[in-house]
Amino acid sequence: MSAVKAMTRAATNLLRAGKFREAEIAARQILASHGETLPALNLLATALLRQRKAADAEPLLSRSLAAAPDQIGVLISLARTKLALGKKAEVPDLLAAAVGLESGKVSNLLAIGRVYLAIDDLDGAIRAFGAATELKPDSAEAHAELGRCLYRRHRIFSARDALEMAVSLDPSHAEAQAVLGAALLDLEKSDEAIDRLRTALRIDPDNVTAHSMLGRAYRGLGEPEKAAACYREMIDR
């Protein structure tokens, strides 16, 4: 194994161990002794991001992309970094490039969708999460994320279908159960909604969505005391 590969592996192991400052130092040593290798640039940028040093990481990620534009992980990292630095206008082009490169990794599509959400682009998020469900139909997380976005877009029937798929794949997904309860409530299926919301709270007693929607359900059923108790519980959490 060459010296640079050994040093890169050592820096990677430090990063995986959560020793971000040590990984930063190791990556800088590689760059100082062997020039700007892409692995070292990306390692250094990642170590800086883990230390919340977005301003320092941004130029490194940009240099890495300039050298090799087809790095989807770097595109996603740079999009997140731009967002952290308040450069929201620069994020969509990076995400579009990432989507254009993605061909088979659900985790990348989920990451892209979540950045779209962070810039309030629901349609972009729906496209990314939808692609993730097509790529991996048994991904509960992909269906859950898609369902949440569809619900926010007021596409209630489609949201219900996606969320029902999510909870069928993973009944312990509290947020999917909670948003499914909200969708069922909108569809005037109060009993089913309450069952889902109670299930969400059994899984995650701190789930704010479930507390809020359960209060709404009880209020609609003319049970103000139960509704008030739900709202108090939500505030206390």
mmCIF file of N, CA and C in Angstrom, residues 96-168:
data_model
loop_
_atom_site.group_PDB
_atom_site.id
_atom_site.type_symbol
_atom_site.label_atom_id
_atom_site.label_comp_id
_atom_site.label_asym_id
_atom_site.label_seq_id
_atom_site.Cartn_x
_atom_site.Cartn_y
_atom_site.Cartn_z
ATOM 1 N N ALA A 96 -30.191 19.621 -8.751
ATOM 2 C CA ALA A 96 -30.545 19.152 -10.088
ATOM 3 C C ALA A 96 -29.413 18.324 -10.689
ATOM 4 N N ALA A 97 -28.184 18.766 -10.472
ATOM 5 C CA ALA A 97 -27.032 18.007 -10.959
ATOM 6 C C ALA A 97 -26.941 16.654 -10.266
ATOM 7 N N ALA A 98 -27.223 16.638 -8.963
ATOM 8 C CA ALA A 98 -27.176 15.386 -8.211
ATOM 9 C C ALA A 98 -28.245 14.413 -8.707
ATOM 10 N N VAL A 99 -29.452 14.933 -8.943
ATOM 11 C CA VAL A 99 -30.530 14.087 -9.453
ATOM 12 C C VAL A 99 -30.159 13.512 -10.811
ATOM 13 N N GLY A 100 -29.531 14.317 -11.640
ATOM 14 C CA GLY A 100 -29.131 13.863 -12.965
ATOM 15 C C GLY A 100 -28.110 12.748 -12.938
ATOM 16 N N LEU A 101 -27.311 12.701 -11.887
ATOM 17 C CA LEU A 101 -26.277 11.671 -11.772
ATOM 18 C C LEU A 101 -26.774 10.414 -11.076
ATOM 19 N N GLU A 102 -27.780 10.543 -10.215
ATOM 20 C CA GLU A 102 -28.218 9.418 -9.391
ATOM 21 C C GLU A 102 -28.859 8.331 -10.247
ATOM 22 N N SER A 103 -28.425 7.090 -10.038
ATOM 23 C CA SER A 103 -28.961 5.998 -10.848
ATOM 24 C C SER A 103 -29.300 4.751 -10.041
ATOM 25 N N GLY A 104 -29.084 4.774 -8.737
ATOM 26 C CA GLY A 104 -29.390 3.524 -8.058
ATOM 27 C C GLY A 104 -29.128 3.468 -6.576
ATOM 28 N N LYS A 105 -29.106 4.595 -5.871
ATOM 29 C CA LYS A 105 -28.831 4.574 -4.445
ATOM 30 C C LYS A 105 -29.923 5.345 -3.715
ATOM 31 N N VAL A 106 -30.733 4.616 -2.959
ATOM 32 C CA VAL A 106 -31.863 5.224 -2.271
ATOM 33 C C VAL A 106 -31.412 6.278 -1.275
ATOM 34 N N SER A 107 -30.314 6.017 -0.567
ATOM 35 C CA SER A 107 -29.854 6.979 0.449
ATOM 36 C C SER A 107 -29.540 8.334 -0.174
ATOM 37 N N ASN A 108 -29.030 8.348 -1.400
ATOM 38 C CA ASN A 108 -28.769 9.627 -2.072
ATOM 39 C C ASN A 108 -30.071 10.347 -2.401
ATOM 40 N N LEU A 109 -31.059 9.601 -2.887
ATOM 41 C CA LEU A 109 -32.345 10.228 -3.226
ATOM 42 C C LEU A 109 -33.032 10.765 -1.979
ATOM 43 N N LEU A 110 -32.937 10.044 -0.872
ATOM 44 C CA LEU A 110 -33.500 10.547 0.381
ATOM 45 C C LEU A 110 -32.789 11.821 0.819
ATOM 46 N N ALA A 111 -31.466 11.827 0.705
ATOM 47 C CA ALA A 111 -30.700 13.017 1.083
ATOM 48 C C ALA A 111 -31.072 14.206 0.197
ATOM 49 N N ILE A 112 -31.212 13.964 -1.101
ATOM 50 C CA ILE A 112 -31.597 15.030 -2.028
ATOM 51 C C ILE A 112 -32.984 15.558 -1.675
ATOM 52 N N GLY A 113 -33.915 14.648 -1.413
ATOM 53 C CA GLY A 113 -35.270 15.061 -1.062
ATOM 54 C C GLY A 113 -35.302 15.916 0.193
ATOM 55 N N ARG A 114 -34.479 15.559 1.166
ATOM 56 C CA ARG A 114 -34.477 16.314 2.432
ATOM 57 C C ARG A 114 -33.885 17.710 2.253
ATOM 58 N N VAL A 115 -32.935 17.844 1.349
ATOM 59 C CA VAL A 115 -32.413 19.190 1.082
ATOM 60 C C VAL A 115 -33.464 20.016 0.340
ATOM 61 N N TYR A 116 -34.181 19.385 -0.596
ATOM 62 C CA TYR A 116 -35.293 20.088 -1.246
ATOM 63 C C TYR A 116 -36.295 20.583 -0.203
ATOM 64 N N LEU A 117 -36.593 19.747 0.778
ATOM 65 C CA LEU A 117 -37.499 20.166 1.843
ATOM 66 C C LEU A 117 -36.947 21.365 2.592
ATOM 67 N N ALA A 118 -35.651 21.347 2.835
ATOM 68 C CA ALA A 118 -35.026 22.429 3.600
ATOM 69 C C ALA A 118 -35.098 23.761 2.869
ATOM 70 N N ILE A 119 -35.202 23.732 1.527
ATOM 71 C CA ILE A 119 -35.343 24.985 0.781
ATOM 72 C C ILE A 119 -36.810 25.220 0.381
ATOM 73 N N ASP A 120 -37.706 24.468 1.023
ATOM 74 C CA ASP A 120 -39.156 24.637 0.820
ATOM 75 C C ASP A 120 -39.599 24.339 -0.609
ATOM 76 N N ASP A 121 -38.914 23.402 -1.248
ATOM 77 C CA ASP A 121 -39.309 22.977 -2.594
ATOM 78 C C ASP A 121 -39.990 21.616 -2.470
ATOM 79 N N LEU A 122 -41.293 21.635 -2.190
ATOM 80 C CA LEU A 122 -42.028 20.394 -1.992
ATOM 81 C C LEU A 122 -42.071 19.541 -3.257
ATOM 82 N N ASP A 123 -42.202 20.193 -4.402
ATOM 83 C CA ASP A 123 -42.283 19.424 -5.647
ATOM 84 C C ASP A 123 -40.975 18.688 -5.919
ATOM 85 N N GLY A 124 -39.850 19.358 -5.678
ATOM 86 C CA GLY A 124 -38.560 18.687 -5.837
ATOM 87 C C GLY A 124 -38.420 17.522 -4.879
ATOM 88 N N ALA A 125 -38.866 17.719 -3.642
ATOM 89 C CA ALA A 125 -38.799 16.647 -2.646
ATOM 90 C C ALA A 125 -39.677 15.476 -3.061
ATOM 91 N N ILE A 126 -40.876 15.767 -3.550
ATOM 92 C CA ILE A 126 -41.782 14.699 -3.977
ATOM 93 C C ILE A 126 -41.169 13.896 -5.113
ATOM 94 N N ARG A 127 -40.528 14.573 -6.057
ATOM 95 C CA ARG A 127 -39.883 13.855 -7.164
ATOM 96 C C ARG A 127 -38.774 12.944 -6.641
ATOM 97 N N ALA A 128 -37.961 13.458 -5.733
ATOM 98 C CA ALA A 128 -36.844 12.665 -5.213
ATOM 99 C C ALA A 128 -37.341 11.483 -4.396
ATOM 100 N N PHE A 129 -38.283 11.720 -3.500
ATOM 101 C CA PHE A 129 -38.802 10.628 -2.674
ATOM 102 C C PHE A 129 -39.592 9.628 -3.517
ATOM 103 N N GLY A 130 -40.310 10.139 -4.515
ATOM 104 C CA GLY A 130 -41.027 9.234 -5.416
ATOM 105 C C GLY A 130 -40.073 8.330 -6.160
ATOM 106 N N ALA A 131 -38.970 8.897 -6.632
ATOM 107 C CA ALA A 131 -37.955 8.091 -7.315
ATOM 108 C C ALA A 131 -37.374 7.042 -6.369
ATOM 109 N N ALA A 132 -37.217 7.407 -5.103
ATOM 110 C CA ALA A 132 -36.691 6.457 -4.114
ATOM 111 C C ALA A 132 -37.646 5.285 -3.914
ATOM 112 N N THR A 133 -38.956 5.560 -3.899
ATOM 113 C CA THR A 133 -39.917 4.460 -3.734
ATOM 114 C C THR A 133 -39.933 3.548 -4.957
ATOM 115 N N GLU A 134 -39.713 4.126 -6.135
ATOM 116 C CA GLU A 134 -39.668 3.300 -7.346
ATOM 117 C C GLU A 134 -38.411 2.445 -7.370
ATOM 118 N N LEU A 135 -37.317 3.031 -6.912
ATOM 119 C CA LEU A 135 -36.049 2.307 -6.899
ATOM 120 C C LEU A 135 -36.058 1.186 -5.868
ATOM 121 N N LYS A 136 -36.662 1.469 -4.710
ATOM 122 C CA LYS A 136 -36.692 0.473 -3.630
ATOM 123 C C LYS A 136 -38.098 0.456 -3.020
ATOM 124 N N PRO A 137 -38.998 -0.300 -3.621
ATOM 125 C CA PRO A 137 -40.393 -0.296 -3.164
ATOM 126 C C PRO A 137 -40.586 -0.762 -1.724
ATOM 127 N N ASP A 138 -39.596 -1.453 -1.157
ATOM 128 C CA ASP A 138 -39.740 -1.919 0.222
ATOM 129 C C ASP A 138 -39.059 -0.993 1.229
ATOM 130 N N SER A 139 -38.768 0.249 0.818
ATOM 131 C CA SER A 139 -38.176 1.225 1.734
ATOM 132 C C SER A 139 -39.271 1.983 2.468
ATOM 133 N N ALA A 140 -39.479 1.648 3.741
ATOM 134 C CA ALA A 140 -40.492 2.343 4.534
ATOM 135 C C ALA A 140 -40.185 3.827 4.645
ATOM 136 N N GLU A 141 -38.908 4.165 4.786
ATOM 137 C CA GLU A 141 -38.531 5.575 4.947
ATOM 138 C C GLU A 141 -38.856 6.378 3.701
ATOM 139 N N ALA A 142 -38.629 5.799 2.527
ATOM 140 C CA ALA A 142 -38.937 6.508 1.287
ATOM 141 C C ALA A 142 -40.442 6.773 1.177
ATOM 142 N N HIS A 143 -41.256 5.766 1.471
ATOM 143 C CA HIS A 143 -42.710 5.957 1.417
ATOM 144 C C HIS A 143 -43.173 6.964 2.476
ATOM 145 N N ALA A 144 -42.559 6.904 3.663
ATOM 146 C CA ALA A 144 -42.937 7.836 4.728
ATOM 147 C C ALA A 144 -42.619 9.278 4.341
ATOM 148 N N GLU A 145 -41.422 9.499 3.803
ATOM 149 C CA GLU A 145 -41.046 10.853 3.386
ATOM 150 C C GLU A 145 -41.952 11.345 2.260
ATOM 151 N N LEU A 146 -42.239 10.474 1.310
ATOM 152 C CA LEU A 146 -43.127 10.855 0.215
ATOM 153 C C LEU A 146 -44.516 11.203 0.752
ATOM 154 N N GLY A 147 -45.022 10.373 1.662
ATOM 155 C CA GLY A 147 -46.345 10.623 2.220
ATOM 156 C C GLY A 147 -46.423 11.940 2.977
ATOM 157 N N ARG A 148 -45.394 12.242 3.749
ATOM 158 C CA ARG A 148 -45.375 13.507 4.492
ATOM 159 C C ARG A 148 -45.420 14.701 3.542
ATOM 160 N N CYS A 149 -44.650 14.616 2.452
ATOM 161 C CA CYS A 149 -44.639 15.730 1.485
ATOM 162 C C CYS A 149 -45.980 15.858 0.771
ATOM 163 N N LEU A 150 -46.545 14.726 0.388
ATOM 164 C CA LEU A 150 -47.847 14.771 -0.282
ATOM 165 C C LEU A 150 -48.915 15.347 0.641
ATOM 166 N N TYR A 151 -48.825 15.023 1.927
ATOM 167 C CA TYR A 151 -49.788 15.579 2.882
ATOM 168 C C TYR A 151 -49.621 17.100 2.966
ATOM 169 N N ARG A 152 -48.385 17.563 3.028
ATOM 170 C CA ARG A 152 -48.148 19.009 3.076
ATOM 171 C C ARG A 152 -48.631 19.693 1.797
ATOM 172 N N ARG A 153 -48.618 18.963 0.685
ATOM 173 C CA ARG A 153 -49.083 19.505 -0.593
ATOM 174 C C ARG A 153 -50.609 19.382 -0.713
ATOM 175 N N HIS A 154 -51.254 18.840 0.318
ATOM 176 C CA HIS A 154 -52.711 18.659 0.375
ATOM 177 C C HIS A 154 -53.216 17.636 -0.647
ATOM 178 N N ARG A 155 -52.355 16.696 -0.980
ATOM 179 C CA ARG A 155 -52.762 15.570 -1.830
ATOM 180 C C ARG A 155 -53.081 14.411 -0.886
ATOM 181 N N ILE A 156 -54.220 14.502 -0.243
ATOM 182 C CA ILE A 156 -54.518 13.662 0.916
ATOM 183 C C ILE A 156 -54.644 12.181 0.552
ATOM 184 N N PHE A 157 -55.335 11.871 -0.525
ATOM 185 C CA PHE A 157 -55.503 10.457 -0.883
ATOM 186 C C PHE A 157 -54.158 9.816 -1.234
ATOM 187 N N SER A 158 -53.351 10.526 -1.999
ATOM 188 C CA SER A 158 -52.030 10.001 -2.349
ATOM 189 C C SER A 158 -51.146 9.880 -1.108
ATOM 190 N N ALA A 159 -51.255 10.857 -0.220
ATOM 191 C CA ALA A 159 -50.502 10.801 1.037
ATOM 192 C C ALA A 159 -50.901 9.580 1.849
ATOM 193 N N ARG A 160 -52.212 9.365 1.963
ATOM 194 C CA ARG A 160 -52.690 8.194 2.709
ATOM 195 C C ARG A 160 -52.111 6.902 2.131
ATOM 196 N N ASP A 161 -52.134 6.770 0.808
ATOM 197 C CA ASP A 161 -51.637 5.539 0.186
ATOM 198 C C ASP A 161 -50.153 5.326 0.485
ATOM 199 N N ALA A 162 -49.366 6.399 0.368
ATOM 200 C CA ALA A 162 -47.929 6.285 0.631
ATOM 201 C C ALA A 162 -47.658 5.948 2.088
ATOM 202 N N LEU A 163 -48.395 6.569 2.982
ATOM 203 C CA LEU A 163 -48.179 6.349 4.417
ATOM 204 C C LEU A 163 -48.661 4.976 4.850
ATOM 205 N N GLU A 164 -49.739 4.498 4.252
ATOM 206 C CA GLU A 164 -50.179 3.138 4.557
ATOM 207 C C GLU A 164 -49.129 2.123 4.114
ATOM 208 N N MET A 165 -48.494 2.385 2.986
ATOM 209 C CA MET A 165 -47.413 1.510 2.546
ATOM 210 C C MET A 165 -46.249 1.575 3.536
ATOM 211 N N ALA A 166 -45.926 2.777 4.005
ATOM 212 C CA ALA A 166 -44.813 2.934 4.951
ATOM 213 C C ALA A 166 -45.056 2.138 6.223
ATOM 214 N N VAL A 167 -46.257 2.253 6.800
ATOM 215 C CA VAL A 167 -46.504 1.568 8.076
ATOM 216 C C VAL A 167 -46.709 0.073 7.884
ATOM 217 N N SER A 168 -47.100 -0.346 6.681
ATOM 218 C CA SER A 168 -47.176 -1.789 6.429
ATOM 219 C C SER A 168 -45.772 -2.395 6.375
#
